[in-house]
Amino acid sequence: MIISKKKDHEELLSLIGNYNSFFLIGCSECASLCGTGNDEAIAELTEKLKAAGKTVVSATIPKTGCQTLGTKTELKKFKEFTDKADAIIVMSCGAGTQSAVEIFPDKPVFPANNTLFLGNMTRFQVFDERCSLCGECIIGLTGGICPVTNCPKGLLNGPCGGMSDGNCEVSPDIKCAWVRIYERQKKIGNLEQMKEIIPAKNWSANQRPANLSLKEKKDKTNEVKK
Ligand code: SF4
Ligand code: SF4
């Protein structure tokens, strides 16, 4: 899931400047689990905006904010309110916010949150980064633990010389990712894998902006079948 955190309210107020009325858009997926785009977050922001002399004309929580077409369809029934609002405030990740930018090309759109990382909820409302979206997954070679993300140096072969008593040189309060990989490989009977050098990654798979069209693939498959 995409982990987001509420922006400092003063920062948001300075972003929205002299606009007075707002339509709020949350998200029922990741931002709801992060407490940044759910009912409570919308109620809290509504109160804060009112206290700052602003008006919230209405709000909604679409199913999946980053699903641009679905969100556009869901927002149609709020047209009366979105038309009235000076601007839109989006309480989701940056992708959901940019859905709103596409849906409202003539209206200012502001992000209420900072988008932090792709992570796992390991305990209630505790999130840990697990994957850096590198585009070429190598965890099949590392016992399922990602060194690109869990090692602060992103070393594909480790540990580095700074590892001390199993802990990381850069962040001594965490276990070295490569010690974790070793322990995991040992547990699953795959220590032989540790002898193999993992080659340099193809970072071109990580170029931005990325895009993928499954439709194109289907079309090509259809072409082949014809
Ligand atoms: S190797 Fe890349 S894709 Fe796989 S978990 Fe790590 S960052 Fe994510
Ligand atoms: S100690 Fe381990 S996790 Fe820390 S930087 Fe070195 S190899 Fe990476």
mmCIF file of C-alpha atoms and ligand atoms in Angstrom:
data_model
loop_
_atom_site.group_PDB
_atom_site.id
_atom_site.type_symbol
_atom_site.label_atom_id
_atom_site.label_comp_id
_atom_site.label_asym_id
_atom_site.label_seq_id
_atom_site.Cartn_x
_atom_site.Cartn_y
_atom_site.Cartn_z
ATOM 1 C CA MET A 1 0.000 0.000 0.000
ATOM 2 C CA ILE A 2 0.989 3.628 -0.481
ATOM 3 C CA ILE A 3 1.831 5.300 2.804
ATOM 4 C CA SER A 4 0.781 8.905 3.266
ATOM 5 C CA LYS A 5 0.941 11.376 6.128
ATOM 6 C CA LYS A 6 -1.093 14.528 6.736
ATOM 7 C CA LYS A 7 0.682 17.733 5.802
ATOM 8 C CA ASP A 8 1.341 20.217 8.539
ATOM 9 C CA HIS A 9 -1.874 22.259 8.665
ATOM 10 C CA GLU A 10 -0.073 25.601 8.440
ATOM 11 C CA GLU A 11 1.613 24.416 5.242
ATOM 12 C CA LEU A 12 -1.763 23.431 3.781
ATOM 13 C CA LEU A 13 -3.248 26.798 4.753
ATOM 14 C CA SER A 14 -0.402 28.587 3.050
ATOM 15 C CA LEU A 15 -0.904 26.428 -0.092
ATOM 16 C CA ILE A 16 -4.628 27.181 -0.341
ATOM 17 C CA GLY A 17 -3.968 30.882 0.228
ATOM 18 C CA ASN A 18 -6.952 33.091 -0.528
ATOM 19 C CA TYR A 19 -9.282 30.411 -1.902
ATOM 20 C CA ASN A 20 -12.345 30.200 0.299
ATOM 21 C CA SER A 21 -14.510 27.207 -0.528
ATOM 22 C CA PHE A 22 -13.401 23.635 -0.989
ATOM 23 C CA PHE A 23 -14.576 20.209 -2.041
ATOM 24 C CA LEU A 24 -12.698 17.463 -0.178
ATOM 25 C CA ILE A 25 -11.817 14.118 -1.754
ATOM 26 C CA GLY A 26 -10.540 11.228 0.388
ATOM 27 C CA CYS A 27 -9.723 7.673 -0.680
ATOM 28 C CA SER A 28 -11.124 4.454 0.735
ATOM 29 C CA GLU A 29 -7.995 2.436 -0.004
ATOM 30 C CA CYS A 30 -4.479 3.175 1.306
ATOM 31 C CA ALA A 31 -5.233 6.697 2.568
ATOM 32 C CA SER A 32 -8.085 5.359 4.688
ATOM 33 C CA LEU A 33 -5.798 2.750 6.254
ATOM 34 C CA CYS A 34 -3.238 5.503 6.908
ATOM 35 C CA GLY A 35 -5.922 7.679 8.518
ATOM 36 C CA THR A 36 -5.250 10.423 5.973
ATOM 37 C CA GLY A 37 -8.287 10.048 3.698
ATOM 38 C CA ASN A 38 -11.032 8.422 5.795
ATOM 39 C CA ASP A 39 -14.168 9.878 7.424
ATOM 40 C CA GLU A 40 -12.284 10.967 10.552
ATOM 41 C CA ALA A 41 -9.592 12.740 8.528
ATOM 42 C CA ILE A 42 -12.253 14.531 6.464
ATOM 43 C CA ALA A 43 -14.130 15.598 9.630
ATOM 44 C CA GLU A 44 -10.891 16.860 11.208
ATOM 45 C CA LEU A 45 -9.840 18.846 8.141
ATOM 46 C CA THR A 46 -13.355 20.264 7.752
ATOM 47 C CA GLU A 47 -13.219 21.579 11.336
ATOM 48 C CA LYS A 48 -9.746 23.042 10.866
ATOM 49 C CA LEU A 49 -10.729 24.758 7.615
ATOM 50 C CA LYS A 50 -13.848 26.183 9.242
ATOM 51 C CA ALA A 51 -11.714 27.485 12.125
ATOM 52 C CA ALA A 52 -9.562 29.238 9.522
ATOM 53 C CA GLY A 53 -12.660 30.929 8.071
ATOM 54 C CA LYS A 54 -12.959 28.627 5.036
ATOM 55 C CA THR A 55 -16.009 26.738 3.747
ATOM 56 C CA VAL A 56 -16.227 23.057 2.898
ATOM 57 C CA VAL A 57 -19.045 22.706 0.358
ATOM 58 C CA SER A 58 -19.049 18.916 0.458
ATOM 59 C CA ALA A 59 -16.754 15.892 0.561
ATOM 60 C CA THR A 60 -16.623 12.322 -0.643
ATOM 61 C CA ILE A 61 -14.445 9.254 -0.339
ATOM 62 C CA PRO A 62 -14.114 7.531 -3.733
ATOM 63 C CA LYS A 63 -13.392 3.818 -3.849
ATOM 64 C CA THR A 64 -9.883 4.119 -5.305
ATOM 65 C CA GLY A 65 -8.604 7.658 -5.803
ATOM 66 C CA CYS A 66 -5.831 6.660 -8.208
ATOM 67 C CA GLN A 67 -8.342 4.904 -10.492
ATOM 68 C CA THR A 68 -8.921 8.048 -12.535
ATOM 69 C CA LEU A 69 -11.869 6.918 -14.666
ATOM 70 C CA GLY A 70 -13.740 5.277 -11.763
ATOM 71 C CA THR A 71 -13.194 8.339 -9.571
ATOM 72 C CA LYS A 72 -14.395 10.627 -12.356
ATOM 73 C CA THR A 73 -17.599 8.592 -12.622
ATOM 74 C CA GLU A 74 -18.108 8.628 -8.834
ATOM 75 C CA LEU A 75 -17.613 12.394 -8.701
ATOM 76 C CA LYS A 76 -20.241 13.147 -11.373
ATOM 77 C CA LYS A 77 -23.052 13.113 -8.800
ATOM 78 C CA PHE A 78 -21.209 15.831 -6.831
ATOM 79 C CA LYS A 79 -21.029 18.209 -9.816
ATOM 80 C CA GLU A 80 -23.243 20.805 -8.126
ATOM 81 C CA PHE A 81 -20.765 20.981 -5.217
ATOM 82 C CA THR A 82 -17.521 20.705 -7.170
ATOM 83 C CA ASP A 83 -18.777 23.512 -9.436
ATOM 84 C CA LYS A 84 -19.431 25.684 -6.370
ATOM 85 C CA ALA A 85 -16.036 25.093 -4.766
ATOM 86 C CA ASP A 86 -13.154 27.469 -5.483
ATOM 87 C CA ALA A 87 -10.734 24.562 -5.265
ATOM 88 C CA ILE A 88 -10.367 20.849 -4.527
ATOM 89 C CA ILE A 89 -8.362 19.415 -1.635
ATOM 90 C CA VAL A 90 -7.355 15.784 -2.088
ATOM 91 C CA MET A 91 -6.688 13.586 0.923
ATOM 92 C CA SER A 92 -4.995 10.614 -0.736
ATOM 93 C CA CYS A 93 -1.554 9.885 -2.176
ATOM 94 C CA GLY A 94 0.010 12.007 -4.908
ATOM 95 C CA ALA A 95 -1.421 9.669 -7.563
ATOM 96 C CA GLY A 96 -4.980 10.186 -6.292
ATOM 97 C CA THR A 97 -4.346 13.930 -6.171
ATOM 98 C CA GLN A 98 -3.297 13.894 -9.812
ATOM 99 C CA SER A 99 -6.465 11.971 -10.729
ATOM 100 C CA ALA A 100 -8.322 15.043 -9.448
ATOM 101 C CA VAL A 101 -6.059 17.310 -11.526
ATOM 102 C CA GLU A 102 -7.137 15.352 -14.621
ATOM 103 C CA ILE A 103 -10.797 15.302 -13.588
ATOM 104 C CA PHE A 104 -10.879 19.059 -12.824
ATOM 105 C CA PRO A 105 -8.647 20.639 -15.489
ATOM 106 C CA ASP A 106 -10.007 24.146 -14.748
ATOM 107 C CA LYS A 107 -9.878 24.076 -10.953
ATOM 108 C CA PRO A 108 -6.993 24.400 -8.498
ATOM 109 C CA VAL A 109 -6.256 21.087 -6.748
ATOM 110 C CA PHE A 110 -4.220 20.881 -3.525
ATOM 111 C CA PRO A 111 -2.703 17.859 -1.744
ATOM 112 C CA ALA A 112 -3.581 17.509 1.948
ATOM 113 C CA ASN A 113 -0.997 14.744 2.421
ATOM 114 C CA ASN A 114 2.628 13.920 1.837
ATOM 115 C CA THR A 115 3.153 10.599 0.051
ATOM 116 C CA LEU A 116 5.978 8.703 1.694
ATOM 117 C CA PHE A 117 6.591 5.177 0.429
ATOM 118 C CA LEU A 118 5.253 1.788 -0.617
ATOM 119 C CA GLY A 119 4.953 -0.162 2.582
ATOM 120 C CA ASN A 120 3.330 -2.838 4.662
ATOM 121 C CA MET A 121 1.137 -2.285 7.693
ATOM 122 C CA THR A 122 3.044 -4.413 10.198
ATOM 123 C CA ARG A 123 0.902 -3.438 13.188
ATOM 124 C CA PHE A 124 -2.187 -1.247 13.382
ATOM 125 C CA GLN A 125 -1.178 2.090 11.813
ATOM 126 C CA VAL A 126 2.524 1.171 11.847
ATOM 127 C CA PHE A 127 4.029 1.068 8.361
ATOM 128 C CA ASP A 128 7.377 -0.256 7.134
ATOM 129 C CA GLU A 129 8.884 0.280 3.705
ATOM 130 C CA ARG A 130 9.434 -3.037 1.923
ATOM 131 C CA CYS A 131 9.812 -2.261 -1.790
ATOM 132 C CA SER A 132 11.329 0.692 -3.678
ATOM 133 C CA LEU A 133 9.572 -0.155 -6.966
ATOM 134 C CA CYS A 134 12.901 -0.738 -8.720
ATOM 135 C CA GLY A 135 11.260 -2.341 -11.762
ATOM 136 C CA GLU A 136 13.379 -5.525 -11.747
ATOM 137 C CA CYS A 137 12.651 -7.638 -8.692
ATOM 138 C CA ILE A 138 15.591 -9.655 -7.381
ATOM 139 C CA ILE A 139 14.173 -10.980 -4.123
ATOM 140 C CA GLY A 140 13.938 -14.449 -5.664
ATOM 141 C CA LEU A 141 17.728 -14.451 -5.159
ATOM 142 C CA THR A 142 17.746 -12.982 -1.655
ATOM 143 C CA GLY A 143 15.384 -15.187 0.291
ATOM 144 C CA GLY A 144 12.455 -12.853 -0.335
ATOM 145 C CA ILE A 145 14.003 -9.908 1.545
ATOM 146 C CA CYS A 146 14.693 -6.805 -0.522
ATOM 147 C CA PRO A 147 18.235 -5.437 -0.144
ATOM 148 C CA VAL A 148 17.488 -2.494 -2.430
ATOM 149 C CA THR A 149 15.042 -1.200 0.184
ATOM 150 C CA ASN A 150 16.137 -2.728 3.497
ATOM 151 C CA CYS A 151 19.863 -1.978 3.155
ATOM 152 C CA PRO A 152 20.378 1.811 3.400
ATOM 153 C CA LYS A 153 23.174 1.489 0.815
ATOM 154 C CA GLY A 154 21.006 -0.671 -1.445
ATOM 155 C CA LEU A 155 23.820 -3.230 -1.712
ATOM 156 C CA LEU A 156 23.032 -6.162 -3.999
ATOM 157 C CA ASN A 157 25.770 -8.230 -2.333
ATOM 158 C CA GLY A 158 26.511 -7.879 1.341
ATOM 159 C CA PRO A 159 26.991 -7.316 4.126
ATOM 160 C CA CYS A 160 29.313 -4.333 3.852
ATOM 161 C CA GLY A 161 32.369 -3.959 6.065
ATOM 162 C CA GLY A 162 30.503 -1.684 8.442
ATOM 163 C CA MET A 163 28.089 -4.330 9.744
ATOM 164 C CA SER A 164 28.613 -4.711 13.478
ATOM 165 C CA ASP A 165 27.203 -7.480 15.701
ATOM 166 C CA GLY A 166 24.560 -8.116 13.061
ATOM 167 C CA ASN A 167 23.428 -4.498 13.029
ATOM 168 C CA CYS A 168 23.563 -1.926 10.261
ATOM 169 C CA GLU A 169 26.393 0.586 10.034
ATOM 170 C CA VAL A 170 24.099 3.333 8.792
ATOM 171 C CA SER A 171 21.166 2.675 11.151
ATOM 172 C CA PRO A 172 22.591 0.823 14.179
ATOM 173 C CA ASP A 173 19.123 0.300 15.646
ATOM 174 C CA ILE A 174 18.144 -2.038 12.793
ATOM 175 C CA LYS A 175 19.472 -5.439 11.871
ATOM 176 C CA CYS A 176 21.716 -5.522 8.787
ATOM 177 C CA ALA A 177 19.531 -6.490 5.811
ATOM 178 C CA TRP A 178 22.192 -8.926 4.647
ATOM 179 C CA VAL A 179 22.290 -10.646 8.043
ATOM 180 C CA ARG A 180 18.509 -11.027 7.744
ATOM 181 C CA ILE A 181 18.950 -12.422 4.242
ATOM 182 C CA TYR A 182 21.605 -14.880 5.511
ATOM 183 C CA GLU A 183 19.388 -16.037 8.382
ATOM 184 C CA ARG A 184 16.418 -16.452 6.083
ATOM 185 C CA GLN A 185 18.409 -18.386 3.465
ATOM 186 C CA LYS A 186 19.739 -20.641 6.250
ATOM 187 C CA LYS A 187 16.220 -21.266 7.574
ATOM 188 C CA ILE A 188 14.864 -22.257 4.164
ATOM 189 C CA GLY A 189 17.929 -24.387 3.312
ATOM 190 C CA ASN A 190 19.153 -22.078 0.569
ATOM 191 C CA LEU A 191 22.559 -20.941 1.864
ATOM 192 C CA GLU A 192 24.267 -22.011 -1.377
ATOM 193 C CA GLN A 193 22.568 -19.024 -3.012
ATOM 194 C CA MET A 194 24.708 -16.712 -0.848
ATOM 195 C CA LYS A 195 27.791 -17.775 -2.854
ATOM 196 C CA GLU A 196 26.360 -16.334 -6.052
ATOM 197 C CA ILE A 197 27.213 -12.728 -6.863
ATOM 198 C CA ILE A 198 24.145 -10.766 -7.873
ATOM 199 C CA PRO A 199 25.022 -8.729 -10.986
ATOM 200 C CA ALA A 200 24.508 -4.982 -11.226
ATOM 201 C CA LYS A 201 20.867 -4.110 -11.714
ATOM 202 C CA ASN A 202 19.342 -2.749 -14.861
ATOM 203 C CA TRP A 203 18.301 0.623 -13.452
ATOM 204 C CA SER A 204 16.776 1.660 -16.772
ATOM 205 C CA ALA A 205 13.773 -0.390 -15.615
ATOM 206 C CA ASN A 206 13.370 2.310 -12.945
ATOM 207 C CA GLN A 207 13.102 5.297 -15.310
ATOM 208 C CA ARG A 208 10.355 7.839 -14.633
ATOM 209 C CA PRO A 209 7.652 8.364 -15.637
ATOM 210 C CA ALA A 210 6.876 4.669 -15.956
ATOM 211 C CA ASN A 211 3.858 3.358 -17.802
ATOM 212 C CA LEU A 212 2.349 0.024 -18.657
ATOM 213 C CA SER A 213 -0.561 -0.821 -20.894
ATOM 214 C CA LEU A 214 -2.009 -4.293 -20.536
ATOM 215 C CA LYS A 215 -4.450 -3.330 -23.257
ATOM 216 C CA GLU A 216 -1.645 -3.036 -25.800
ATOM 217 C CA LYS A 217 -0.425 -6.486 -24.830
ATOM 218 C CA LYS A 218 -3.914 -7.931 -25.264
ATOM 219 C CA ASP A 219 -4.254 -6.232 -28.636
ATOM 220 C CA LYS A 220 -0.929 -7.690 -29.741
ATOM 221 C CA THR A 221 -1.981 -11.149 -28.525
ATOM 222 C CA ASN A 222 -5.168 -10.765 -30.529
ATOM 223 C CA GLU A 223 -3.153 -9.720 -33.559
ATOM 224 C CA VAL A 224 -1.025 -12.852 -33.263
ATOM 225 C CA LYS A 225 -4.106 -15.012 -33.014
ATOM 226 C CA LYS A 226 -5.527 -13.482 -36.201
HETATM 227 S S1 SF4 B 1 13.988 -5.869 -5.668
HETATM 228 FE FE1 SF4 B 1 12.936 -4.076 -6.493
HETATM 229 S S2 SF4 B 1 10.844 -4.761 -7.004
HETATM 230 FE FE2 SF4 B 1 11.767 -6.323 -5.668
HETATM 231 S S3 SF4 B 1 11.089 -5.769 -3.610
HETATM 232 FE FE3 SF4 B 1 13.084 -4.778 -3.944
HETATM 233 S S4 SF4 B 1 12.670 -2.738 -4.755
HETATM 234 FE FE4 SF4 B 1 10.794 -3.949 -4.908
HETATM 235 S S1 SF4 B 2 25.417 -2.939 7.496
HETATM 236 FE FE1 SF4 B 2 24.150 -4.231 6.193
HETATM 237 S S2 SF4 B 2 22.215 -3.102 5.890
HETATM 238 FE FE2 SF4 B 2 23.725 -1.659 6.740
HETATM 239 S S3 SF4 B 2 24.620 -0.664 4.962
HETATM 240 FE FE3 SF4 B 2 25.951 -2.418 5.433
HETATM 241 S S4 SF4 B 2 25.139 -4.122 4.213
HETATM 242 FE FE4 SF4 B 2 23.564 -2.509 4.222
#
